[in-house]
CSV table of C-alpha atoms in Angstrom, one decimal:
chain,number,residue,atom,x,y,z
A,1,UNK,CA,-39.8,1.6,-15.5
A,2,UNK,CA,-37.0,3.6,-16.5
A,3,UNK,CA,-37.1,7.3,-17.3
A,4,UNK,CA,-37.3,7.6,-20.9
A,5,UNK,CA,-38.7,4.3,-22.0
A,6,UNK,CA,-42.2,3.2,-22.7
A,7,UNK,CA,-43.6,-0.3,-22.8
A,8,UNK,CA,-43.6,-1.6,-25.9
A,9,UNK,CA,-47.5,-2.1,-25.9
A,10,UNK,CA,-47.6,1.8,-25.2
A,11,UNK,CA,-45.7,3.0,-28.2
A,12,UNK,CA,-47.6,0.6,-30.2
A,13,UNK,CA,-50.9,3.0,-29.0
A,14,UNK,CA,-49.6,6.2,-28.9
A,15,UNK,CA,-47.8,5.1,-32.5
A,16,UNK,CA,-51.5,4.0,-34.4
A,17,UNK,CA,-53.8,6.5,-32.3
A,18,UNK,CA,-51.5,9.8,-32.7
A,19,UNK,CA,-52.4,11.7,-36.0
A,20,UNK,CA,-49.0,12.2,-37.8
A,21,UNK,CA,-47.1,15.7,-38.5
A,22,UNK,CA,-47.0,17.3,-41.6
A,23,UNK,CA,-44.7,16.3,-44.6
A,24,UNK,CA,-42.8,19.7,-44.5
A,25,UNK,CA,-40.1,18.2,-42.1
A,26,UNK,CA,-37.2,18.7,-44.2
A,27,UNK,CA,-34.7,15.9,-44.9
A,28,UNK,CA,-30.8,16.0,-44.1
A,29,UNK,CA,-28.6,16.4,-47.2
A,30,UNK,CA,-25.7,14.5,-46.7
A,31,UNK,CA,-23.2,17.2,-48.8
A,32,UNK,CA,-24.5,19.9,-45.6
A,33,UNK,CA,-23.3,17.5,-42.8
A,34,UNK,CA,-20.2,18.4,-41.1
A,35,UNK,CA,-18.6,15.2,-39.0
A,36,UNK,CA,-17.6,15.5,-35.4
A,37,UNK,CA,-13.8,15.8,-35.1
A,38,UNK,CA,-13.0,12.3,-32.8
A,39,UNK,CA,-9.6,10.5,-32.8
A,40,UNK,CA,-10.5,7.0,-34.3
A,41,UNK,CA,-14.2,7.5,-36.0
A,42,UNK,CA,-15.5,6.2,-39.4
A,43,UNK,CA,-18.4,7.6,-40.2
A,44,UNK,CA,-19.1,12.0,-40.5
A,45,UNK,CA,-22.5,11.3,-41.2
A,46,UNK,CA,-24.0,11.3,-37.7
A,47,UNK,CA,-24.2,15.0,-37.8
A,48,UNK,CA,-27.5,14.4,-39.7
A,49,UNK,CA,-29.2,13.7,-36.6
A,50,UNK,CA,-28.4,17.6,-36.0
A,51,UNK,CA,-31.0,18.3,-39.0
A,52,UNK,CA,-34.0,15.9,-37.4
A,53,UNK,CA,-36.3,17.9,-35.7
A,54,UNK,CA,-38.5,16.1,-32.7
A,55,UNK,CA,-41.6,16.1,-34.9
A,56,UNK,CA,-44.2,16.5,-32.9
A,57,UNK,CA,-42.6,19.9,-32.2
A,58,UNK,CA,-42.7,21.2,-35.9
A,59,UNK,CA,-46.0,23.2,-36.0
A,60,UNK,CA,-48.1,23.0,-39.1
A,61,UNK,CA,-48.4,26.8,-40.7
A,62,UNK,CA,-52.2,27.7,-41.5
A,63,UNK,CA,-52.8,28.3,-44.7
A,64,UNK,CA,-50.0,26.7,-45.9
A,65,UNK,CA,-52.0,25.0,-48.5
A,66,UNK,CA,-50.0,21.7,-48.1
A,67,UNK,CA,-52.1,18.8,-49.1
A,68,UNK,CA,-49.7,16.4,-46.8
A,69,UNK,CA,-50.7,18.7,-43.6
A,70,UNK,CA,-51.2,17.0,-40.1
A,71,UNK,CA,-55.5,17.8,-40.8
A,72,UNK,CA,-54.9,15.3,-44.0
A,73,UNK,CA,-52.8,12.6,-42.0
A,74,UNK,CA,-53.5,9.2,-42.5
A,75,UNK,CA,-54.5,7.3,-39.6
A,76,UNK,CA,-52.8,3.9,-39.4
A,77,UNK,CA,-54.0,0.8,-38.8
A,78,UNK,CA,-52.9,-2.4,-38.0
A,79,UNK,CA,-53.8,-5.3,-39.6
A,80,UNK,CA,-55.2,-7.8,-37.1
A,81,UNK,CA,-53.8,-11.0,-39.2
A,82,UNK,CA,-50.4,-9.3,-39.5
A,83,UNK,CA,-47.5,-10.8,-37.3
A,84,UNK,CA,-45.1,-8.1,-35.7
A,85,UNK,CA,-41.3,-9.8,-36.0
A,86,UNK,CA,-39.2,-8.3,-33.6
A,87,UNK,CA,-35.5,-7.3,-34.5
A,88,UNK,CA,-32.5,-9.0,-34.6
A,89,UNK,CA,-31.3,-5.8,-31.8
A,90,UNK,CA,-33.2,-4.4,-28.9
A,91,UNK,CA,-34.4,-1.2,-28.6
A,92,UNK,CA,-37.6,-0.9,-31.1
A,93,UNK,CA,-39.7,0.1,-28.2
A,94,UNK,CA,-37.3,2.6,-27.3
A,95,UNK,CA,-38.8,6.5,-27.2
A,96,UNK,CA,-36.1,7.8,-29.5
A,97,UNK,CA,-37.4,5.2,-31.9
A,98,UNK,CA,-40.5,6.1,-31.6
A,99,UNK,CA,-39.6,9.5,-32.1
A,100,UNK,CA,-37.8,8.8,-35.8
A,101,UNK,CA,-40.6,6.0,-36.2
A,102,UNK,CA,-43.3,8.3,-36.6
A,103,UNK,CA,-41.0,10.8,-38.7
A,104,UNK,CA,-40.4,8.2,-41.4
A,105,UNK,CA,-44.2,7.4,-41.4
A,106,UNK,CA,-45.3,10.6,-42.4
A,107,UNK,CA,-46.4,10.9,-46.1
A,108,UNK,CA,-43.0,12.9,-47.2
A,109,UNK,CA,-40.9,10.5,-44.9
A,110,UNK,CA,-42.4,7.0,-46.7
A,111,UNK,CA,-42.1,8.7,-50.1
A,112,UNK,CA,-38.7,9.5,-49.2
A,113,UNK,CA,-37.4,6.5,-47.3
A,114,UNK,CA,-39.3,4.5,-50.5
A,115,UNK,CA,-36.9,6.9,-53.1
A,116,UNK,CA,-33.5,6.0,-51.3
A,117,UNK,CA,-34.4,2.4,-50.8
A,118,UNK,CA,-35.3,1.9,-54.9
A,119,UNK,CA,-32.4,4.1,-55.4
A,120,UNK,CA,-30.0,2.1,-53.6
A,121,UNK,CA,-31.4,-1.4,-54.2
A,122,UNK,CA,-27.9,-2.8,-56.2
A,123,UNK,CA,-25.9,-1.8,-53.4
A,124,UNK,CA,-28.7,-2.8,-50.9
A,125,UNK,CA,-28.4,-6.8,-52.5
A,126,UNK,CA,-24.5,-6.6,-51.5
A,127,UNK,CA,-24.9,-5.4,-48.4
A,128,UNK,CA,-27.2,-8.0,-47.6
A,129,UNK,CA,-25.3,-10.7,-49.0
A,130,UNK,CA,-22.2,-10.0,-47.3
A,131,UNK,CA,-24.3,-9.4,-43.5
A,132,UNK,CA,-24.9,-13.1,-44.6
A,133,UNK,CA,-21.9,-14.6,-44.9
A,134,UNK,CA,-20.2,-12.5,-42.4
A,135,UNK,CA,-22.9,-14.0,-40.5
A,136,UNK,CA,-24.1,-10.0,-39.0
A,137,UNK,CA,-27.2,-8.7,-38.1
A,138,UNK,CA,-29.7,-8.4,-40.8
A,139,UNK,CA,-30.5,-4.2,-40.2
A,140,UNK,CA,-27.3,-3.0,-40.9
A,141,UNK,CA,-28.5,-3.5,-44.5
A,142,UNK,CA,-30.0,0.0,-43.7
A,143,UNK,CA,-26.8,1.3,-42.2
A,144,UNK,CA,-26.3,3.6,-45.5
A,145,UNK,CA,-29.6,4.8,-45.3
A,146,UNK,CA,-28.6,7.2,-42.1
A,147,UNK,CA,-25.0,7.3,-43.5
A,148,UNK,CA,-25.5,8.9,-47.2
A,149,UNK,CA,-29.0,7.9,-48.3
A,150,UNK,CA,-27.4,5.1,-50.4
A,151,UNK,CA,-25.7,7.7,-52.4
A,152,UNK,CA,-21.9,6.2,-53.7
A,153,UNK,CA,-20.7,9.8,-53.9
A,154,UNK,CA,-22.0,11.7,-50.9
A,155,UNK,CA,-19.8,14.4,-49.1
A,156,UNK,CA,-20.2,15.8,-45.9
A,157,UNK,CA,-18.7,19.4,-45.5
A,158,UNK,CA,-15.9,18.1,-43.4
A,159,UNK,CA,-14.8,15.4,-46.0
A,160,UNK,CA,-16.8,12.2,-44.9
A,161,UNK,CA,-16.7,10.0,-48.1
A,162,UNK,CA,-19.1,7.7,-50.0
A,163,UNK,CA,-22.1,4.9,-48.8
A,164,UNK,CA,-20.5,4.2,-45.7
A,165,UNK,CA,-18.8,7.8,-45.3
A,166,UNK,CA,-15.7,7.3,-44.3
A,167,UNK,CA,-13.6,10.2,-42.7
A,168,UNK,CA,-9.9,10.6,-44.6
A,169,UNK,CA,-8.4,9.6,-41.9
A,170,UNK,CA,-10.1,6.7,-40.6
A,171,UNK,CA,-9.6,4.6,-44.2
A,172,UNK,CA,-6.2,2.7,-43.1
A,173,UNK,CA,-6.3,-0.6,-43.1
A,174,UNK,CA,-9.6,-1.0,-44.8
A,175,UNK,CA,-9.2,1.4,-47.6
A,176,UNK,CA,-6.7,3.0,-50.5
A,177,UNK,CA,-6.0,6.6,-50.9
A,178,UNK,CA,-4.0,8.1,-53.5
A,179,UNK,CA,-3.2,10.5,-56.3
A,180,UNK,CA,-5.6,8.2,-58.2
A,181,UNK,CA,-7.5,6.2,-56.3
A,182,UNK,CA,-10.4,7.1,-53.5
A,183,UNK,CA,-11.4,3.6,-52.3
A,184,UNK,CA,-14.2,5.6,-50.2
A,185,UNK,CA,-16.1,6.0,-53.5
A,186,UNK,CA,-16.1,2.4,-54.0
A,187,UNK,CA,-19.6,1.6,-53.2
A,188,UNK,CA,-18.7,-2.6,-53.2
A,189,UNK,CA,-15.1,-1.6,-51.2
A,190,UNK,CA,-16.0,0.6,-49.0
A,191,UNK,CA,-19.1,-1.7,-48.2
A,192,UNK,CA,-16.6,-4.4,-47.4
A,193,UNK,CA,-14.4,-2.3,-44.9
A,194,UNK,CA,-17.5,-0.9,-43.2
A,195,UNK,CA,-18.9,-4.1,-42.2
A,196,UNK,CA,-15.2,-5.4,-41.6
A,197,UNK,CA,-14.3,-2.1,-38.7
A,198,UNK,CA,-18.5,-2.8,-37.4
A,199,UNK,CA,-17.2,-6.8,-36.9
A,200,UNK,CA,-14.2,-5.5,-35.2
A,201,UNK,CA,-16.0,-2.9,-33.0
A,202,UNK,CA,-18.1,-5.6,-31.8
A,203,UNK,CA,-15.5,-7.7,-31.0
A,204,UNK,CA,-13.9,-5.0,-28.7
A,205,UNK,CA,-17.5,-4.4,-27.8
A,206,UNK,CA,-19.4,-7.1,-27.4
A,207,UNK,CA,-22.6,-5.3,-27.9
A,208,UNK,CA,-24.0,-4.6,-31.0
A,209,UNK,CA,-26.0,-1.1,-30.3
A,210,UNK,CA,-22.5,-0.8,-28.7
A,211,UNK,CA,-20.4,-1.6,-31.3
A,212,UNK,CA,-22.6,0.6,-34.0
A,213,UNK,CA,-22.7,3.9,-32.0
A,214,UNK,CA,-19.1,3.2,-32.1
A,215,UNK,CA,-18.8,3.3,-35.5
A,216,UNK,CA,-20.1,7.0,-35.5
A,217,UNK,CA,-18.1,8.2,-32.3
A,218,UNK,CA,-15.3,6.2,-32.8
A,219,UNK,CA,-14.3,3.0,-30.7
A,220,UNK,CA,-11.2,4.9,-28.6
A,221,UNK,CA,-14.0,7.4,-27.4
A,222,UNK,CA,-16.8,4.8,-27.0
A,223,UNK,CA,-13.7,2.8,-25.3
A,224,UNK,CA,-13.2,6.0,-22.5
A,225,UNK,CA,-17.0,6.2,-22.0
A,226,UNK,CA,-17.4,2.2,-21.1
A,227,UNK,CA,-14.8,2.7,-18.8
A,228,UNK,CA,-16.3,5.7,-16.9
A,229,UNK,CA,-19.6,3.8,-17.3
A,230,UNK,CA,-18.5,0.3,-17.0
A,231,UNK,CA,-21.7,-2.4,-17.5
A,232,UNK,CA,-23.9,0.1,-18.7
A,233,UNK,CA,-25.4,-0.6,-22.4
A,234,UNK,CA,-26.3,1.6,-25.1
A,235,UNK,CA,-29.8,2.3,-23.7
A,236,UNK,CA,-28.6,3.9,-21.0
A,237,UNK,CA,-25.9,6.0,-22.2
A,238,UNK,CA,-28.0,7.5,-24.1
A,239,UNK,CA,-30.8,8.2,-22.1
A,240,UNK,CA,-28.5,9.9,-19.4
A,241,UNK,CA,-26.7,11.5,-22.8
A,242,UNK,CA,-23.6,10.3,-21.8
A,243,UNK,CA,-22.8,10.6,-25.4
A,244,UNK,CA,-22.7,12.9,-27.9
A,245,UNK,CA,-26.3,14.1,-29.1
A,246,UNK,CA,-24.8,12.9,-32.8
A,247,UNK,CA,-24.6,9.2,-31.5
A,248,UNK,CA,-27.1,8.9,-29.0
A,249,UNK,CA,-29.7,9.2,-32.7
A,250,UNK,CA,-27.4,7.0,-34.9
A,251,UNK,CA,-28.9,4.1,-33.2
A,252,UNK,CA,-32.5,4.5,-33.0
A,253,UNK,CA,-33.1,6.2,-36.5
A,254,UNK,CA,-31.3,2.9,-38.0
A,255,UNK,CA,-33.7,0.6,-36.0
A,256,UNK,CA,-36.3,3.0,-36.9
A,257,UNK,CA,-35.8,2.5,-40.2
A,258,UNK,CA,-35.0,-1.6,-40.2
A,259,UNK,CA,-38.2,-2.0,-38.2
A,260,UNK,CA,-40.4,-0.3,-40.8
A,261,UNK,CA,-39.0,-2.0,-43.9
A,262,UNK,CA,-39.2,-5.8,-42.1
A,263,UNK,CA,-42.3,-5.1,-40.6
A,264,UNK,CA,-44.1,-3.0,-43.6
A,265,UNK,CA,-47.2,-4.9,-43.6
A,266,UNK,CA,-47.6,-4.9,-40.2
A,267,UNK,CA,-47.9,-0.7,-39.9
A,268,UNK,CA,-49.5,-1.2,-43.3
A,269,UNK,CA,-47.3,0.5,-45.1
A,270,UNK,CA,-45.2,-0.6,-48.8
A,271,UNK,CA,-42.0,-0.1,-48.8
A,272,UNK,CA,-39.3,-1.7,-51.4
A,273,UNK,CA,-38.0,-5.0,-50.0
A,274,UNK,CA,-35.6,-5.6,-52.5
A,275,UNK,CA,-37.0,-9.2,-52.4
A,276,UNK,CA,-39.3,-11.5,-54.2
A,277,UNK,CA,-42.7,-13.1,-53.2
A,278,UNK,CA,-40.1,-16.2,-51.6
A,279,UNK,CA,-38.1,-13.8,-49.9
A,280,UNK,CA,-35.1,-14.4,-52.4
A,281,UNK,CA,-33.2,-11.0,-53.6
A,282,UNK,CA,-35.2,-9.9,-57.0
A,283,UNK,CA,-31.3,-9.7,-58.6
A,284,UNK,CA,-29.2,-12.1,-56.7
A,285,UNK,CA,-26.6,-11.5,-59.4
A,286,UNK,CA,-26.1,-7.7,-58.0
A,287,UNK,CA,-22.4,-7.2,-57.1
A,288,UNK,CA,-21.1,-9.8,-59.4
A,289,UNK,CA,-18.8,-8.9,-61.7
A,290,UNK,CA,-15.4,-10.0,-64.1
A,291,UNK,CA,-12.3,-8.8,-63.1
A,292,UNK,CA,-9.1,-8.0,-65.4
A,293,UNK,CA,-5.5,-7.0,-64.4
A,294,UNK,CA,-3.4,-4.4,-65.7
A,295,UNK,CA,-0.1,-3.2,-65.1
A,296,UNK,CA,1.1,0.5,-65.1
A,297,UNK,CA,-1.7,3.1,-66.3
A,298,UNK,CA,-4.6,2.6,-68.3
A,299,UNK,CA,-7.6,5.0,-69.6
A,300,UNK,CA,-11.4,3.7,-68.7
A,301,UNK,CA,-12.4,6.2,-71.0
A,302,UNK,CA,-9.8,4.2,-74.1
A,303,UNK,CA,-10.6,0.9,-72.8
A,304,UNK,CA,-14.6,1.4,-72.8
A,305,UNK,CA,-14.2,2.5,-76.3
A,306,UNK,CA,-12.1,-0.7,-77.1
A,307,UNK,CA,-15.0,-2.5,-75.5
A,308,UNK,CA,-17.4,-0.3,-77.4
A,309,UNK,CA,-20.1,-0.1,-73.8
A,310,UNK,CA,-20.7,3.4,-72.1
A,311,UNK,CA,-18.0,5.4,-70.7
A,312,UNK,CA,-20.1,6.1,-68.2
A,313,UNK,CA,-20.8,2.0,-66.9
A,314,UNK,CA,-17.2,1.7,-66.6
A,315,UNK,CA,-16.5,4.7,-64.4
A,316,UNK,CA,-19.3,3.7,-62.7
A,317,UNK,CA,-18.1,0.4,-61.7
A,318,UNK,CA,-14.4,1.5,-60.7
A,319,UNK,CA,-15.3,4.9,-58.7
A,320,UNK,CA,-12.5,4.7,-56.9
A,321,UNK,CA,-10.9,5.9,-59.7
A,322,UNK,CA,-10.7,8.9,-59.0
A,323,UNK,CA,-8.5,9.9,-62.4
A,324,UNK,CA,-10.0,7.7,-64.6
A,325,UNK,CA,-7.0,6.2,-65.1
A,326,UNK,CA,-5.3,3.2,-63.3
A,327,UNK,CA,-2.3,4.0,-60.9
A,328,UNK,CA,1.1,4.2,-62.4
A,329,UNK,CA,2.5,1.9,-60.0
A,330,UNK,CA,1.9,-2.4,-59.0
A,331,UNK,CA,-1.1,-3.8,-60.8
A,332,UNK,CA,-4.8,-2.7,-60.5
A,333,UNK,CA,-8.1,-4.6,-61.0
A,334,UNK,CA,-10.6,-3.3,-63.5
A,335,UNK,CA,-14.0,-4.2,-62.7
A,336,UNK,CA,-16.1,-5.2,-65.7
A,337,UNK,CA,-19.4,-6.4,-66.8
A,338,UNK,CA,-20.2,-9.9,-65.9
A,339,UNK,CA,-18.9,-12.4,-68.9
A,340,UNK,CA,-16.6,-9.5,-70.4
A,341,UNK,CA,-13.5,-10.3,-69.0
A,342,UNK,CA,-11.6,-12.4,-72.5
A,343,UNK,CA,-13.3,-9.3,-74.4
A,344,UNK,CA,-10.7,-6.7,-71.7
A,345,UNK,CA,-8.4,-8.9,-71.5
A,346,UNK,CA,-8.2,-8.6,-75.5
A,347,UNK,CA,-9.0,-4.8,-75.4
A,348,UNK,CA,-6.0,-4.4,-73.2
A,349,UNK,CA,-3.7,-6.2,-75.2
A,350,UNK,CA,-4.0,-3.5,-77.9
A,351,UNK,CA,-3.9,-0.2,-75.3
A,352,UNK,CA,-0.1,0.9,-74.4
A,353,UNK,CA,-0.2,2.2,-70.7
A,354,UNK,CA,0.8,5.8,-69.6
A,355,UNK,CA,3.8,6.6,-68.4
A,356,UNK,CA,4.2,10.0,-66.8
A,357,UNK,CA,7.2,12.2,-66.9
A,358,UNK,CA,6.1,15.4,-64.8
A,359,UNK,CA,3.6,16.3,-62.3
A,360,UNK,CA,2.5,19.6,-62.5
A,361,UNK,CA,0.5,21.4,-59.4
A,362,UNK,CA,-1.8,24.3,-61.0
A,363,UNK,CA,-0.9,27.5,-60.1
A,364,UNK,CA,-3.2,31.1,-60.6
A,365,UNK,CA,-3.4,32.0,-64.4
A,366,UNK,CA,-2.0,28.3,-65.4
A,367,UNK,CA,-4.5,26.6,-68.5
A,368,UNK,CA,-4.5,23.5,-70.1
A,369,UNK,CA,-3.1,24.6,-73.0
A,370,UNK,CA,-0.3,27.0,-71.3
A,371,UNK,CA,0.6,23.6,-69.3
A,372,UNK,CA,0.8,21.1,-72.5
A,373,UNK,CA,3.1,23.8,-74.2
A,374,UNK,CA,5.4,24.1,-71.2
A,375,UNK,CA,5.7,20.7,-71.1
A,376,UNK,CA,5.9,19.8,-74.9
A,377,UNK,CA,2.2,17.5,-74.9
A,378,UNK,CA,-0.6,18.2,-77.0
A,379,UNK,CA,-3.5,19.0,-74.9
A,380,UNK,CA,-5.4,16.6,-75.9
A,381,UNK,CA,-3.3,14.0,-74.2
A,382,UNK,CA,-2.8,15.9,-71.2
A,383,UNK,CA,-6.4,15.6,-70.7
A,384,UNK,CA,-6.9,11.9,-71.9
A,385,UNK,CA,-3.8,11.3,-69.6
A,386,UNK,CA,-5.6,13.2,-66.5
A,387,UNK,CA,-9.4,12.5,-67.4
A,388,UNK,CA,-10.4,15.8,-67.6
A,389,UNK,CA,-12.1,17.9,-70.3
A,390,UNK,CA,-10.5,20.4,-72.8
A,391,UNK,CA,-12.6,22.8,-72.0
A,392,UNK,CA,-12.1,22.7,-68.0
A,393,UNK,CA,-11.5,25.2,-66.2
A,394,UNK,CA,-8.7,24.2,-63.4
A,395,UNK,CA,-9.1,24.7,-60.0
A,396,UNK,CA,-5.7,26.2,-58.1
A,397,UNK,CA,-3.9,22.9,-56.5
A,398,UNK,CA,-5.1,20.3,-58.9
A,399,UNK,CA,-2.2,17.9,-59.4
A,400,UNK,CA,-1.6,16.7,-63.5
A,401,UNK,CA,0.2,14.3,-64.5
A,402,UNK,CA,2.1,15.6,-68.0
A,403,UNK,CA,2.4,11.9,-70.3
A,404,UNK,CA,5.6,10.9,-71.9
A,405,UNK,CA,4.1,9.2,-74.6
């Protein structure tokens, strides 16, 4: 047997005869994480495995008066008539597994694995439909989960962007960056470059615990490590630690994760499948939308009130703009609501685009309305033009773009 494995049929035991820790394990936050500094990787989010304690080597404080404490633990059971379906990847009776396994079944990891899960259950359909036709494994639905909780706008400390966190410099040639537009904060975008550099890696790789951990660590340095290491899989490389502590947990907390949500019933557990009593998605409609085309730049805030729906929808649904605004430059798709798109396309017909004259950085003691006067614009549209408030307060560096018209 090799040193740090167990039979499968062992972890099953120690898994639904060990009493589980207490629920005061806390959980990474995403905006704390600071990515590892590697030539070619996507993700920064990996650092979270930096914040998971072992847990059975939290204590419990007496006296703590905690009503989740490891004396009030559930003890699990198995239901007998309950099939166990094994993964789509190896590895589930792996001890790091295990480990994360037993964190995510304590009462404060279900309640929080059940909040992200509900939380991200639009973006959760998409992902799955695209694994789908892409024709990928079936647990990198839960990819995001280790990556940013399913949250669109998550932010590591070293700048790691969005569900799938991309690092700044890892976007190229799946993403756009610009003065106005962050395609990282796409959640439907940044979903399709993901899976498009995880396709790619396991091309290279061939192996998809492989091709994943590479995702994290980034595919030149998993590239160096195969070649000291040539043959060996995932499994071993990180039971000898021949990677970084960061990606040697990227791997099992994601199986961890996909082998409690497809296998729920089995550890008799409920958590949200984001699917019917067939097995179909509950919205199969989720990620569907109209899109319109519009030259030169064009307000979300003006064109939502054309449309007369929330503000706030249509931000939502093109994030990546990071102004509010559509880029000056070549012709941008606005997302909109299913069945809306003769109602923008009519809405836009009436709305002139921006055109910009100036481009003002903000320098100590500068304000909006110091700014608009310098320039000649009323400070209402300098801050329609530049999606900012009137009452802002502007942070040194901030880039404005002063409208001609």
């Amino acid at each position: 047997m090799r040193k740090g494995r167990l039979p499968y049929a062992a972890c099953l035991f120690l898994l639904f005869t060990a009493r589980l820790p207490a629920d005061n394990i806390p959980f990474p936050s995403v905006a704390s994480v600071a990515p590892a500094e590697t030539d070619d990787a996507v993700s920064g989010a990996a650092d979270n495995a930096d914040a998971l304690p072992v847990p059975a080597a939290v204590p419990v404080e007496e006296g703590s008066g905690d009503s989740d404490s490891a004396d009030s633990a559930v003890e699990l059971t198995v239901p007998a008539a309950i099939p166990y379906t094994p993964l789509e990847i190896s590895g589930a009776d792996d001890m790091l597994v295990d480990k994360y396994r037993k964190y995510y079944l304590t009462p404060g990891g279900i309640k929080w694995l059940t909040a992200v899960l509900e939380d991200g259950e639009q973006y959760r359909l998409y992902v799955r439909r695209q694994l789908k036709e892409r024709n990928m494994p079936t647990l990198l639905e839960y990819l995001p989960v280790v990556e940013s909780s399913y949250k669109t706008d998550a932010k590591s400390s070293a700048g790691a962007l969005g569900l799938w966190q991309f690092m700044s410099n890892s976007t190229k040639p799946f993403l756009v960056r610009s003065d106005f537009v962050d395609e990282r904060l796409d959640p439907w975008k940044s979903t399709d470059a993901a899976l498009s550099k995880l396709q790619e890696n396991y091309k290279t790789f061939g192996d998809w615990p492989i091709a994943i951990a590479a995702y994290n660590c980034g595919a030149g340095a998993m590239a160096r490590t195969l070649k000291k290491y040539p043959g060996k899989d995932f499994w071993y490389l990180a039971e000898h630690r021949l990677l970084r502590d960061q990606s040697v947990q990227y791997v099992p907390k994601l199986i961890a994760i996909a082998d409690l949500v497809q296998n729920a019933a089995y550890y008799n557990i409920t958590l949200p499948s984001a699917s019917d009593r067939n097995g179909e998605p509950v919205n199969p409609r989720a990620g569907c939308f109209d899109y319109v085309n519009v030259d030169g730049s064009v307000s979300l805030k003006r064109l939502a009130n054309e449309l007369r729906i929330d503000e706030a929808l249509l931000l939502n649904l093109n994030s990546a703009l990071t102004r509010g605004i559509t880029p000056p430059s070549g012709t941008w798709s606005i997302r909109v609501p299913e069945g809306m798109e003769q109602s923008a396309k009519d809405a836009l017909s009436t709305i002139t685009p921006y055109t910009f004259r100036a481009r003002h950085t903000v320098e100590s003691g500068d304000s909006l309305w110091g700014i608009a006067k310098k320039y000649g614009v009323t400070v209402k549209s300098l801050c329609d033009a530049n999606n900012v408030s009137e009452k802002a307060v502007l942070k040194i560096g901030k880039i404005l773009y002063i409208p001609a018209n």
